[in-house]
Amino acid sequence: MTNHLVLSLNNLSKRFGTIVANDAVSIELHRGEVLSLLGENGAGKTTLMNMLFGHYLPDSGTVDVADEAGVMWPLTLGHPQAALAAGIGMVHQHFTLAANLSALDNILLGSESLLSWRQNRHAARAKILGIMDRSGLTAPLDERVGNLSVGERQRVEILKALYHDVRILVLDEPTAVLTPQEADTLFENIGAMTKDGLSVIFISHKLREVLAFSNRIAVLRHGKKVGEIATDTADETAIARLMVGADTPAVPRPAMQPGAPVLALSGVTVKSDNARNSLRAVDLVVHGHEVVGIAGVSGNGQSALAALISGLATPDQGEMSVDGIQITRFNPQNLLKVGIGRIPEDRHHDGVIGAMSVSENLIVERLSDPDIQKNGFLRRDAIRAHAAQLCQDYDIRGPGPEAKARLLSGGNIQKLILARVFECSPRLILANQPTRGLDLGAASEVGRRLLEARHRGAGVLLISEDLDEVLALSDRIIVIHDGQLIEADTKDRAAIGLMMAGENA
Amino acid sequence: MIRFEPRETPSRALTLGVPVASALIALLLAAIPLAFAGANILEAYGQMAKGIFGSTFAFTEMLTRATPLIFTGLAATLAFRARLWNIGAEGQFYLGAMAAVTVGTGLIDAPGIILIPIILLTGAAAGAAGMAGPAYLKTRFGADEVVTTLLLNFIILIFLQMMLEGPLKDPMGMGWPQSEPILDAGMLPQLLPRMRIHAGLIIALIAAVIAQIMLSKTVWGFKLRAVGENAAAALHAGIGVKRTLMGAAVVSGALAGLAGVSEVAGLKGYLTADLSPGFGYTGIVVAMLAGLSPIGVVISAVFIASVFVGADSMSRAMGVSSYLADLVVALSLICVLIGGFTARYRILIVRKGAA
């Protein structure tokens, strides 16, 4: 590792209305270095990187970036093209792919002249296959991105950045959707590439990764840089304390006797146009007082399972019952009514209505409740009091209950959804990737609430690609692979990892 | 280089001040073609103001012109809030008008207190049916409602011409393609003696207030907004998205139908195929100008009617081409729409190379 400076962010500040997202943040990055950017949700990590990449224009501050010869130049801010030209690439936390184009087209998008498209496609494909070979990241290049799973889309995003020959790569939570093995491969290969001079800024909440993978760690809190440590002198609790300002309590999980079955699937098949999103003759039982964790790589039928239990898909074969009563009408209204609470995978897309207020989002599943409405008219005062109460109970922080939900940070949006789900005391909770993209504080809050529901007697079906989370929360672990469920009798990471890859251990 | 950034919370002064300022800028810009046409600018604007506020007659004429625009503006507003792109208000307008002359020209003989509600209801029902079809095709088969509603306008207009040459044709109409007149009992009452302003305006204002309440204070409106803002989340939360879209479609179509009823049973008395100078399409502009707010629709309908009526009367008084009136109208719309944009977005001028 050399000591050449390649990037320097100087006192960047950014405000959104009254919210200060970044307050005079300065960060330096050296050639061949992996710098981790840590912080709670809403700490301003993504905003900072979006300013670097030209998506946002900072209110003040400058950025200097080195050219190929190592000379520092000021970067034109507010222009993604300028950032790209300076050799900065970014993989966003929220995908920026065009769903109706193929993976290959998405990777090429913006990098190829339209006129020479035909001739260059071949060479481009060869180059991408080369990158795939070296990085271990694979994606079906000719498949439309709309048909790809979340995990595959993320891989396309990373490939897209690597394809642009970047010298500085920003990864915003890249491993959230990868298997442990895939993540390790990614780290290995990025490690190899940093030896060739690539510098990486790595945003993650997974301390294990941050400690294993980075050279230096910068911690943001409330938009300010609160600390910077060399990784070899850091330890997990010290970093966690810097991030949240206090130690995070471990999640206590007392042993419990499972109750009567709450959810039962027998021989359920859900077909879909996309073979990767189907269930094949699945049996599953979730009891009361029980957390069942579904582990697996994305795109193995998790979305079909979640859609089925949310009421968005109807089984082609087989039966589903809740509390022993067979479900005949598969729609979200009916499944809510029988007592299923749902924490959706994509909380921005399926969980909240961003342009409506927090208080409105808190009642969206209870519109027929007489506490909420009378003769079809909304009970304003009751709704306002309800929102104030839930914001307090669930610690939903933001500009206030009447502010639009999209102004909340990811963690607070998830708290809003938790409040909405748990308030109705559901019999079964479907938690689909409930902590993806959340910081430690919010993630442990989710875990605590799920275990609280288990204590109360509810069944919890936890679908997660974060194996650590599944291991920490679940009473039983079931691996999903290729639309089928396999009960894992072990809690051994490696064995489960192999089952996730389709090899029966 | 100019960049646009959305303002998270547009200030109240901005939302109110910008439309007014942009209307003034439009008038300034309109002075250029007026000067080319050789008119005295100040006198032209004087005539324009006179055409709107110069007399009770002028003012009531303007409000009469605004009446159908309030209805069609509300029709567009309610549909658009649900992200249902009803471009077919023009056709639904004529469906409502046809229904009004079908039941109002002698089919039913009853006193006004019974006949008028029947005419209003059948007109609204006809308009609702006209939008329910495309909405059904959208929710059932995913057919794009922009295409279906737009094309339906032409089908309805040609159907109307056929009806006016056939079953609906007035035998006493000297061969003109027009319907029989609506019975006196079926006509909406005049609001002022010797003026054309009629009770349709009152109905339009009541409709705007009801629409505002429905949108902001009822579960129905909540569902409609939820579906419009994020249909996936609404569906996930157990809101019947298809049913909500059908509801929005029916109400939107009914309002457009009422515009037709109001014109035929409030103003003209009989139906011709040129009853609407594009009220259905102008309603879209009215709605966008109002930022899809029902009460805002009333204001923007009055504004657009003022420009129409004022520019018209100015071009007659000044002896300049009537196309200049259209030009003034167009300039006003462009300015106010750009103005509305600046109220919602912050415009930043970024110098190249600046850090």
mmCIF file of N, CA, C and O in Angstrom, chain A residues 14 54-57 61-62 75-79 310 312 332-333 336 342 344 348-353 355-356 360 363-365 367 373 376-378 380 404 406-407, chain B residues 1 3 5 8-10 213-223 225-227 229-230 232-241 346 348 350-355:
data_model
loop_
_atom_site.group_PDB
_atom_site.id
_atom_site.type_symbol
_atom_site.label_atom_id
_atom_site.label_comp_id
_atom_site.label_asym_id
_atom_site.label_seq_id
_atom_site.Cartn_x
_atom_site.Cartn_y
_atom_site.Cartn_z
ATOM 1 N N LYS A 14 -24.273 19.627 3.750
ATOM 2 C CA LYS A 14 -25.491 19.548 2.949
ATOM 3 C C LYS A 14 -26.697 19.594 3.873
ATOM 4 O O LYS A 14 -26.744 18.883 4.871
ATOM 5 N N GLY A 54 -21.780 13.284 -7.331
ATOM 6 C CA GLY A 54 -22.423 14.287 -8.173
ATOM 7 C C GLY A 54 -23.930 14.229 -8.197
ATOM 8 O O GLY A 54 -24.568 14.954 -8.947
ATOM 9 N N HIS A 55 -24.534 13.366 -7.370
ATOM 10 C CA HIS A 55 -25.996 13.321 -7.361
ATOM 11 C C HIS A 55 -26.582 14.481 -6.578
ATOM 12 O O HIS A 55 -27.674 14.952 -6.876
ATOM 13 N N TYR A 56 -25.854 14.901 -5.549
ATOM 14 C CA TYR A 56 -26.279 16.084 -4.812
ATOM 15 C C TYR A 56 -25.192 17.122 -4.937
ATOM 16 O O TYR A 56 -24.011 16.791 -5.052
ATOM 17 N N LEU A 57 -25.616 18.383 -4.867
ATOM 18 C CA LEU A 57 -24.658 19.476 -4.872
ATOM 19 C C LEU A 57 -24.473 19.920 -3.421
ATOM 20 O O LEU A 57 -25.446 20.256 -2.764
ATOM 21 N N GLY A 61 -18.136 23.349 0.741
ATOM 22 C CA GLY A 61 -17.093 22.325 0.774
ATOM 23 C C GLY A 61 -16.613 21.976 -0.622
ATOM 24 O O GLY A 61 -17.264 22.302 -1.614
ATOM 25 N N THR A 62 -15.454 21.324 -0.685
ATOM 26 C CA THR A 62 -14.872 20.967 -1.978
ATOM 27 C C THR A 62 -14.387 19.525 -1.948
ATOM 28 O O THR A 62 -14.261 18.913 -0.884
ATOM 29 N N LEU A 75 -12.629 18.584 -8.048
ATOM 30 C CA LEU A 75 -13.656 17.888 -8.821
ATOM 31 C C LEU A 75 -14.847 18.821 -9.028
ATOM 32 O O LEU A 75 -15.271 19.510 -8.104
ATOM 33 N N THR A 76 -15.358 18.836 -10.264
ATOM 34 C CA THR A 76 -16.585 19.598 -10.515
ATOM 35 C C THR A 76 -17.730 18.880 -9.813
ATOM 36 O O THR A 76 -18.010 17.720 -10.113
ATOM 37 N N LEU A 77 -18.362 19.575 -8.891
ATOM 38 C CA LEU A 77 -19.399 18.915 -8.097
ATOM 39 C C LEU A 77 -20.743 19.021 -8.799
ATOM 40 O O LEU A 77 -20.983 19.928 -9.585
ATOM 41 N N GLY A 78 -21.602 18.078 -8.486
ATOM 42 C CA GLY A 78 -22.942 18.118 -9.047
ATOM 43 C C GLY A 78 -23.049 17.466 -10.408
ATOM 44 O O GLY A 78 -24.078 17.559 -11.062
ATOM 45 N N HIS A 79 -21.980 16.828 -10.876
ATOM 46 C CA HIS A 79 -22.024 16.179 -12.178
ATOM 47 C C HIS A 79 -21.552 14.732 -12.073
ATOM 48 O O HIS A 79 -20.357 14.489 -11.924
ATOM 49 N N SER A 310 -48.337 -12.632 2.264
ATOM 50 C CA SER A 310 -48.872 -11.269 2.279
ATOM 51 C C SER A 310 -50.220 -11.186 1.578
ATOM 52 O O SER A 310 -50.898 -10.166 1.667
ATOM 53 N N LEU A 312 -50.457 -11.492 -1.774
ATOM 54 C CA LEU A 312 -50.243 -10.947 -3.111
ATOM 55 C C LEU A 312 -50.129 -12.045 -4.162
ATOM 56 O O LEU A 312 -50.088 -11.766 -5.346
ATOM 57 N N PRO A 332 -54.537 -9.199 0.323
ATOM 58 C CA PRO A 332 -53.947 -8.599 1.524
ATOM 59 C C PRO A 332 -54.982 -8.274 2.593
ATOM 60 O O PRO A 332 -54.729 -8.491 3.779
ATOM 61 N N GLN A 333 -56.179 -7.815 2.177
ATOM 62 C CA GLN A 333 -57.203 -7.480 3.170
ATOM 63 C C GLN A 333 -57.504 -8.669 4.055
ATOM 64 O O GLN A 333 -57.533 -8.592 5.275
ATOM 65 N N LEU A 336 -54.649 -9.832 6.341
ATOM 66 C CA LEU A 336 -54.523 -8.912 7.480
ATOM 67 C C LEU A 336 -55.575 -9.243 8.518
ATOM 68 O O LEU A 336 -55.305 -9.245 9.719
ATOM 69 N N ARG A 342 -47.253 -7.907 8.307
ATOM 70 C CA ARG A 342 -46.226 -8.076 7.295
ATOM 71 C C ARG A 342 -45.204 -6.946 7.349
ATOM 72 O O ARG A 342 -45.557 -5.774 7.315
ATOM 73 N N PRO A 344 -42.541 -5.716 4.919
ATOM 74 C CA PRO A 344 -42.147 -6.046 3.548
ATOM 75 C C PRO A 344 -40.649 -5.879 3.316
ATOM 76 O O PRO A 344 -39.966 -5.126 4.016
ATOM 77 N N HIS A 348 -39.410 0.918 1.128
ATOM 78 C CA HIS A 348 -39.756 2.164 0.441
ATOM 79 C C HIS A 348 -40.840 1.931 -0.603
ATOM 80 O O HIS A 348 -41.698 2.766 -0.817
ATOM 81 N N HIS A 349 -40.768 0.781 -1.246
ATOM 82 C CA HIS A 349 -41.679 0.515 -2.355
ATOM 83 C C HIS A 349 -43.007 -0.055 -1.872
ATOM 84 O O HIS A 349 -44.068 0.344 -2.347
ATOM 85 N N ASP A 350 -42.966 -0.998 -0.932
ATOM 86 C CA ASP A 350 -44.185 -1.674 -0.509
ATOM 87 C C ASP A 350 -44.640 -1.283 0.889
ATOM 88 O O ASP A 350 -45.752 -1.590 1.284
ATOM 89 N N GLY A 351 -43.738 -0.657 1.647
ATOM 90 C CA GLY A 351 -44.052 -0.447 3.055
ATOM 91 C C GLY A 351 -44.726 0.880 3.345
ATOM 92 O O GLY A 351 -45.668 0.930 4.120
ATOM 93 N N VAL A 352 -44.228 1.933 2.751
ATOM 94 C CA VAL A 352 -44.807 3.235 3.065
ATOM 95 C C VAL A 352 -45.192 3.972 1.792
ATOM 96 O O VAL A 352 -44.669 3.703 0.716
ATOM 97 N N ILE A 353 -46.121 4.906 1.965
ATOM 98 C CA ILE A 353 -46.503 5.793 0.879
ATOM 99 C C ILE A 353 -45.779 7.102 1.162
ATOM 100 O O ILE A 353 -46.182 7.878 2.022
ATOM 101 N N ALA A 355 -45.297 9.989 -0.091
ATOM 102 C CA ALA A 355 -45.848 11.333 -0.207
ATOM 103 C C ALA A 355 -46.952 11.590 0.816
ATOM 104 O O ALA A 355 -47.473 12.689 0.904
ATOM 105 N N MET A 356 -47.325 10.560 1.578
ATOM 106 C CA MET A 356 -48.340 10.770 2.617
ATOM 107 C C MET A 356 -47.642 10.872 3.972
ATOM 108 O O MET A 356 -46.497 10.483 4.135
ATOM 109 N N GLU A 360 -50.627 9.230 8.532
ATOM 110 C CA GLU A 360 -51.471 8.517 7.565
ATOM 111 C C GLU A 360 -50.916 7.125 7.292
ATOM 112 O O GLU A 360 -51.665 6.154 7.163
ATOM 113 N N ILE A 363 -51.935 4.425 9.793
ATOM 114 C CA ILE A 363 -53.299 3.879 9.844
ATOM 115 C C ILE A 363 -53.687 3.170 8.557
ATOM 116 O O ILE A 363 -54.805 2.692 8.427
ATOM 117 N N VAL A 364 -52.742 3.081 7.610
ATOM 118 C CA VAL A 364 -53.135 2.641 6.274
ATOM 119 C C VAL A 364 -53.666 1.210 6.268
ATOM 120 O O VAL A 364 -54.471 0.839 5.411
ATOM 121 N N GLU A 365 -53.286 0.401 7.270
ATOM 122 C CA GLU A 365 -53.804 -0.972 7.304
ATOM 123 C C GLU A 365 -55.064 -1.104 8.160
ATOM 124 O O GLU A 365 -55.597 -2.193 8.301
ATOM 125 N N LEU A 367 -57.998 0.986 7.989
ATOM 126 C CA LEU A 367 -58.946 2.018 7.571
ATOM 127 C C LEU A 367 -60.390 1.696 7.922
ATOM 128 O O LEU A 367 -61.246 2.575 7.921
ATOM 129 N N GLN A 373 -62.020 5.742 11.811
ATOM 130 C CA GLN A 373 -63.006 6.419 10.980
ATOM 131 C C GLN A 373 -64.409 6.212 11.520
ATOM 132 O O GLN A 373 -64.692 5.248 12.220
ATOM 133 N N GLY A 376 -67.146 6.580 7.407
ATOM 134 C CA GLY A 376 -66.337 6.893 6.232
ATOM 135 C C GLY A 376 -65.516 8.154 6.362
ATOM 136 O O GLY A 376 -64.718 8.455 5.486
ATOM 137 N N PHE A 377 -65.715 8.906 7.446
ATOM 138 C CA PHE A 377 -64.907 10.106 7.650
ATOM 139 C C PHE A 377 -63.743 9.779 8.586
ATOM 140 O O PHE A 377 -63.931 9.105 9.598
ATOM 141 N N LEU A 378 -62.561 10.266 8.245
ATOM 142 C CA LEU A 378 -61.393 10.028 9.082
ATOM 143 C C LEU A 378 -61.519 10.821 10.371
ATOM 144 O O LEU A 378 -61.951 11.980 10.348
ATOM 145 N N ARG A 380 -59.777 12.807 12.550
ATOM 146 C CA ARG A 380 -58.505 13.547 12.570
ATOM 147 C C ARG A 380 -57.811 13.505 13.928
ATOM 148 O O ARG A 380 -56.641 13.167 14.030
ATOM 149 N N LYS A 404 -44.119 14.255 5.674
ATOM 150 C CA LYS A 404 -44.213 13.160 4.713
ATOM 151 C C LYS A 404 -43.258 12.025 5.105
ATOM 152 O O LYS A 404 -42.137 12.271 5.551
ATOM 153 N N ARG A 406 -41.529 10.064 3.434
ATOM 154 C CA ARG A 406 -40.266 9.889 2.722
ATOM 155 C C ARG A 406 -39.149 10.752 3.290
ATOM 156 O O ARG A 406 -37.995 10.587 2.936
ATOM 157 N N LEU A 407 -39.501 11.683 4.187
ATOM 158 C CA LEU A 407 -38.466 12.480 4.821
ATOM 159 C C LEU A 407 -37.769 11.716 5.948
ATOM 160 O O LEU A 407 -36.766 12.161 6.473
ATOM 161 N N MET B 1 -25.101 26.285 -16.714
ATOM 162 C CA MET B 1 -25.765 25.020 -16.365
ATOM 163 C C MET B 1 -26.789 25.284 -15.257
ATOM 164 O O MET B 1 -26.478 25.906 -14.240
ATOM 165 N N ARG B 3 -29.664 23.694 -12.627
ATOM 166 C CA ARG B 3 -30.126 22.451 -12.012
ATOM 167 C C ARG B 3 -31.427 22.690 -11.253
ATOM 168 O O ARG B 3 -31.683 23.770 -10.767
ATOM 169 N N GLU B 5 -33.810 21.362 -8.097
ATOM 170 C CA GLU B 5 -33.885 20.540 -6.903
ATOM 171 C C GLU B 5 -35.272 20.674 -6.324
ATOM 172 O O GLU B 5 -35.764 21.786 -6.163
ATOM 173 N N GLU B 8 -38.598 20.560 -0.536
ATOM 174 C CA GLU B 8 -39.315 19.576 0.265
ATOM 175 C C GLU B 8 -40.663 20.118 0.721
ATOM 176 O O GLU B 8 -41.665 19.456 0.639
ATOM 177 N N THR B 9 -40.662 21.355 1.166
ATOM 178 C CA THR B 9 -41.926 21.937 1.587
ATOM 179 C C THR B 9 -42.053 23.329 0.961
ATOM 180 O O THR B 9 -41.489 24.283 1.483
ATOM 181 N N PRO B 10 -42.757 23.407 -0.176
ATOM 182 C CA PRO B 10 -42.922 24.715 -0.812
ATOM 183 C C PRO B 10 -43.621 25.671 0.147
ATOM 184 O O PRO B 10 -44.602 25.308 0.781
ATOM 185 N N ILE B 213 -63.565 17.839 0.472
ATOM 186 C CA ILE B 213 -63.819 17.109 1.723
ATOM 187 C C ILE B 213 -63.580 15.613 1.518
ATOM 188 O O ILE B 213 -62.939 14.947 2.335
ATOM 189 N N MET B 214 -64.080 15.113 0.396
ATOM 190 C CA MET B 214 -63.911 13.678 0.123
ATOM 191 C C MET B 214 -62.433 13.307 0.085
ATOM 192 O O MET B 214 -62.030 12.290 0.632
ATOM 193 N N LEU B 215 -61.640 14.152 -0.566
ATOM 194 C CA LEU B 215 -60.220 13.824 -0.726
ATOM 195 C C LEU B 215 -59.478 13.873 0.599
ATOM 196 O O LEU B 215 -58.668 13.014 0.901
ATOM 197 N N SER B 216 -59.753 14.920 1.394
ATOM 198 C CA SER B 216 -58.890 15.120 2.556
ATOM 199 C C SER B 216 -59.474 14.545 3.838
ATOM 200 O O SER B 216 -58.738 14.317 4.787
ATOM 201 N N LYS B 217 -60.775 14.302 3.889
ATOM 202 C CA LYS B 217 -61.351 13.933 5.176
ATOM 203 C C LYS B 217 -62.013 12.562 5.212
ATOM 204 O O LYS B 217 -62.507 12.149 6.262
ATOM 205 N N THR B 218 -62.078 11.871 4.098
ATOM 206 C CA THR B 218 -62.766 10.577 4.136
ATOM 207 C C THR B 218 -61.803 9.432 3.838
ATOM 208 O O THR B 218 -60.732 9.625 3.281
ATOM 209 N N VAL B 219 -62.257 8.239 4.225
ATOM 210 C CA VAL B 219 -61.487 7.023 3.945
ATOM 211 C C VAL B 219 -61.384 6.827 2.433
ATOM 212 O O VAL B 219 -60.353 6.426 1.901
ATOM 213 N N TRP B 220 -62.456 7.162 1.726
ATOM 214 C CA TRP B 220 -62.464 7.032 0.260
ATOM 215 C C TRP B 220 -61.324 7.845 -0.351
ATOM 216 O O TRP B 220 -60.561 7.356 -1.172
ATOM 217 N N GLY B 221 -61.228 9.105 0.113
ATOM 218 C CA GLY B 221 -60.180 9.969 -0.419
ATOM 219 C C GLY B 221 -58.794 9.507 -0.004
ATOM 220 O O GLY B 221 -57.843 9.583 -0.778
ATOM 221 N N PHE B 222 -58.698 9.016 1.216
ATOM 222 C CA PHE B 222 -57.424 8.481 1.710
ATOM 223 C C PHE B 222 -56.955 7.351 0.797
ATOM 224 O O PHE B 222 -55.805 7.322 0.349
ATOM 225 N N LYS B 223 -57.880 6.427 0.492
ATOM 226 C CA LYS B 223 -57.517 5.294 -0.362
ATOM 227 C C LYS B 223 -57.120 5.786 -1.749
ATOM 228 O O LYS B 223 -56.154 5.298 -2.340
ATOM 229 N N ARG B 225 -55.832 8.673 -2.598
ATOM 230 C CA ARG B 225 -54.496 9.287 -2.571
ATOM 231 C C ARG B 225 -53.425 8.219 -2.408
ATOM 232 O O ARG B 225 -52.370 8.272 -3.048
ATOM 233 N N ALA B 226 -53.717 7.233 -1.546
ATOM 234 C CA ALA B 226 -52.727 6.180 -1.309
ATOM 235 C C ALA B 226 -52.433 5.424 -2.598
ATOM 236 O O ALA B 226 -51.277 5.162 -2.942
ATOM 237 N N VAL B 227 -53.487 5.089 -3.337
ATOM 238 C CA VAL B 227 -53.303 4.357 -4.591
ATOM 239 C C VAL B 227 -52.525 5.223 -5.586
ATOM 240 O O VAL B 227 -51.637 4.747 -6.290
ATOM 241 N N GLU B 229 -50.394 7.692 -4.915
ATOM 242 C CA GLU B 229 -49.009 7.982 -4.539
ATOM 243 C C GLU B 229 -48.131 6.742 -4.587
ATOM 244 O O GLU B 229 -46.953 6.833 -4.904
ATOM 245 N N ASN B 230 -48.657 5.599 -4.209
ATOM 246 C CA ASN B 230 -47.849 4.379 -4.224
ATOM 247 C C ASN B 230 -48.780 3.173 -4.239
ATOM 248 O O ASN B 230 -49.171 2.649 -3.200
ATOM 249 N N ALA B 232 -48.279 0.131 -5.085
ATOM 250 C CA ALA B 232 -47.738 -1.127 -4.555
ATOM 251 C C ALA B 232 -47.907 -1.182 -3.040
ATOM 252 O O ALA B 232 -48.348 -2.198 -2.496
ATOM 253 N N ALA B 233 -47.577 -0.070 -2.367
ATOM 254 C CA ALA B 233 -47.715 -0.053 -0.914
ATOM 255 C C ALA B 233 -49.184 -0.102 -0.513
ATOM 256 O O ALA B 233 -49.547 -0.731 0.476
ATOM 257 N N ALA B 234 -50.039 0.562 -1.282
ATOM 258 C CA ALA B 234 -51.467 0.543 -0.973
ATOM 259 C C ALA B 234 -52.005 -0.874 -1.076
ATOM 260 O O ALA B 234 -52.732 -1.346 -0.201
ATOM 261 N N LEU B 235 -51.614 -1.562 -2.129
ATOM 262 C CA LEU B 235 -52.050 -2.948 -2.311
ATOM 263 C C LEU B 235 -51.552 -3.803 -1.142
ATOM 264 O O LEU B 235 -52.294 -4.583 -0.558
ATOM 265 N N HIS B 236 -50.303 -3.621 -0.797
ATOM 266 C CA HIS B 236 -49.702 -4.385 0.285
ATOM 267 C C HIS B 236 -50.427 -4.127 1.598
ATOM 268 O O HIS B 236 -50.574 -5.019 2.423
ATOM 269 N N ALA B 237 -50.893 -2.911 1.784
ATOM 270 C CA ALA B 237 -51.559 -2.552 3.035
ATOM 271 C C ALA B 237 -53.026 -2.956 3.040
ATOM 272 O O ALA B 237 -53.756 -2.619 3.965
ATOM 273 N N GLY B 238 -53.461 -3.650 1.996
ATOM 274 C CA GLY B 238 -54.827 -4.150 2.008
ATOM 275 C C GLY B 238 -55.865 -3.195 1.452
ATOM 276 O O GLY B 238 -57.051 -3.362 1.700
ATOM 277 N N ILE B 239 -55.424 -2.199 0.716
ATOM 278 C CA ILE B 239 -56.386 -1.309 0.055
ATOM 279 C C ILE B 239 -56.735 -1.936 -1.295
ATOM 280 O O ILE B 239 -55.850 -2.350 -2.032
ATOM 281 N N GLY B 240 -58.030 -2.026 -1.578
ATOM 282 C CA GLY B 240 -58.454 -2.595 -2.856
ATOM 283 C C GLY B 240 -58.134 -1.619 -3.969
ATOM 284 O O GLY B 240 -58.880 -0.697 -4.246
ATOM 285 N N VAL B 241 -56.979 -1.835 -4.621
ATOM 286 C CA VAL B 241 -56.496 -0.850 -5.596
ATOM 287 C C VAL B 241 -57.449 -0.750 -6.787
ATOM 288 O O VAL B 241 -57.821 0.341 -7.226
ATOM 289 N N ARG B 346 -36.424 24.271 -6.619
ATOM 290 C CA ARG B 346 -35.441 25.305 -6.437
ATOM 291 C C ARG B 346 -34.574 25.292 -7.693
ATOM 292 O O ARG B 346 -34.144 24.242 -8.151
ATOM 293 N N LEU B 348 -31.151 26.233 -9.367
ATOM 294 C CA LEU B 348 -29.799 26.619 -9.015
ATOM 295 C C LEU B 348 -29.021 26.837 -10.293
ATOM 296 O O LEU B 348 -29.079 26.023 -11.214
ATOM 297 N N VAL B 350 -25.514 26.815 -11.836
ATOM 298 C CA VAL B 350 -24.205 26.299 -11.485
ATOM 299 C C VAL B 350 -23.243 26.713 -12.584
ATOM 300 O O VAL B 350 -23.439 26.373 -13.744
ATOM 301 N N ARG B 351 -22.230 27.471 -12.213
ATOM 302 C CA ARG B 351 -21.260 27.851 -13.235
ATOM 303 C C ARG B 351 -20.325 26.690 -13.485
ATOM 304 O O ARG B 351 -19.932 25.984 -12.566
ATOM 305 N N LYS B 352 -19.994 26.488 -14.729
ATOM 306 C CA LYS B 352 -19.129 25.361 -15.065
ATOM 307 C C LYS B 352 -17.766 25.535 -14.424
ATOM 308 O O LYS B 352 -17.195 26.610 -14.435
ATOM 309 N N GLY B 353 -17.283 24.475 -13.818
ATOM 310 C CA GLY B 353 -15.952 24.539 -13.211
ATOM 311 C C GLY B 353 -15.968 25.067 -11.792
ATOM 312 O O GLY B 353 -14.989 24.959 -11.096
ATOM 313 N N ALA B 354 -17.095 25.641 -11.389
ATOM 314 C CA ALA B 354 -17.157 26.160 -10.020
ATOM 315 C C ALA B 354 -17.268 24.997 -9.045
ATOM 316 O O ALA B 354 -17.892 23.993 -9.326
ATOM 317 N N ALA B 355 -16.646 25.146 -7.910
ATOM 318 C CA ALA B 355 -16.664 24.062 -6.940
ATOM 319 C C ALA B 355 -17.732 24.310 -5.893
ATOM 320 O O ALA B 355 -18.155 25.424 -5.710
#
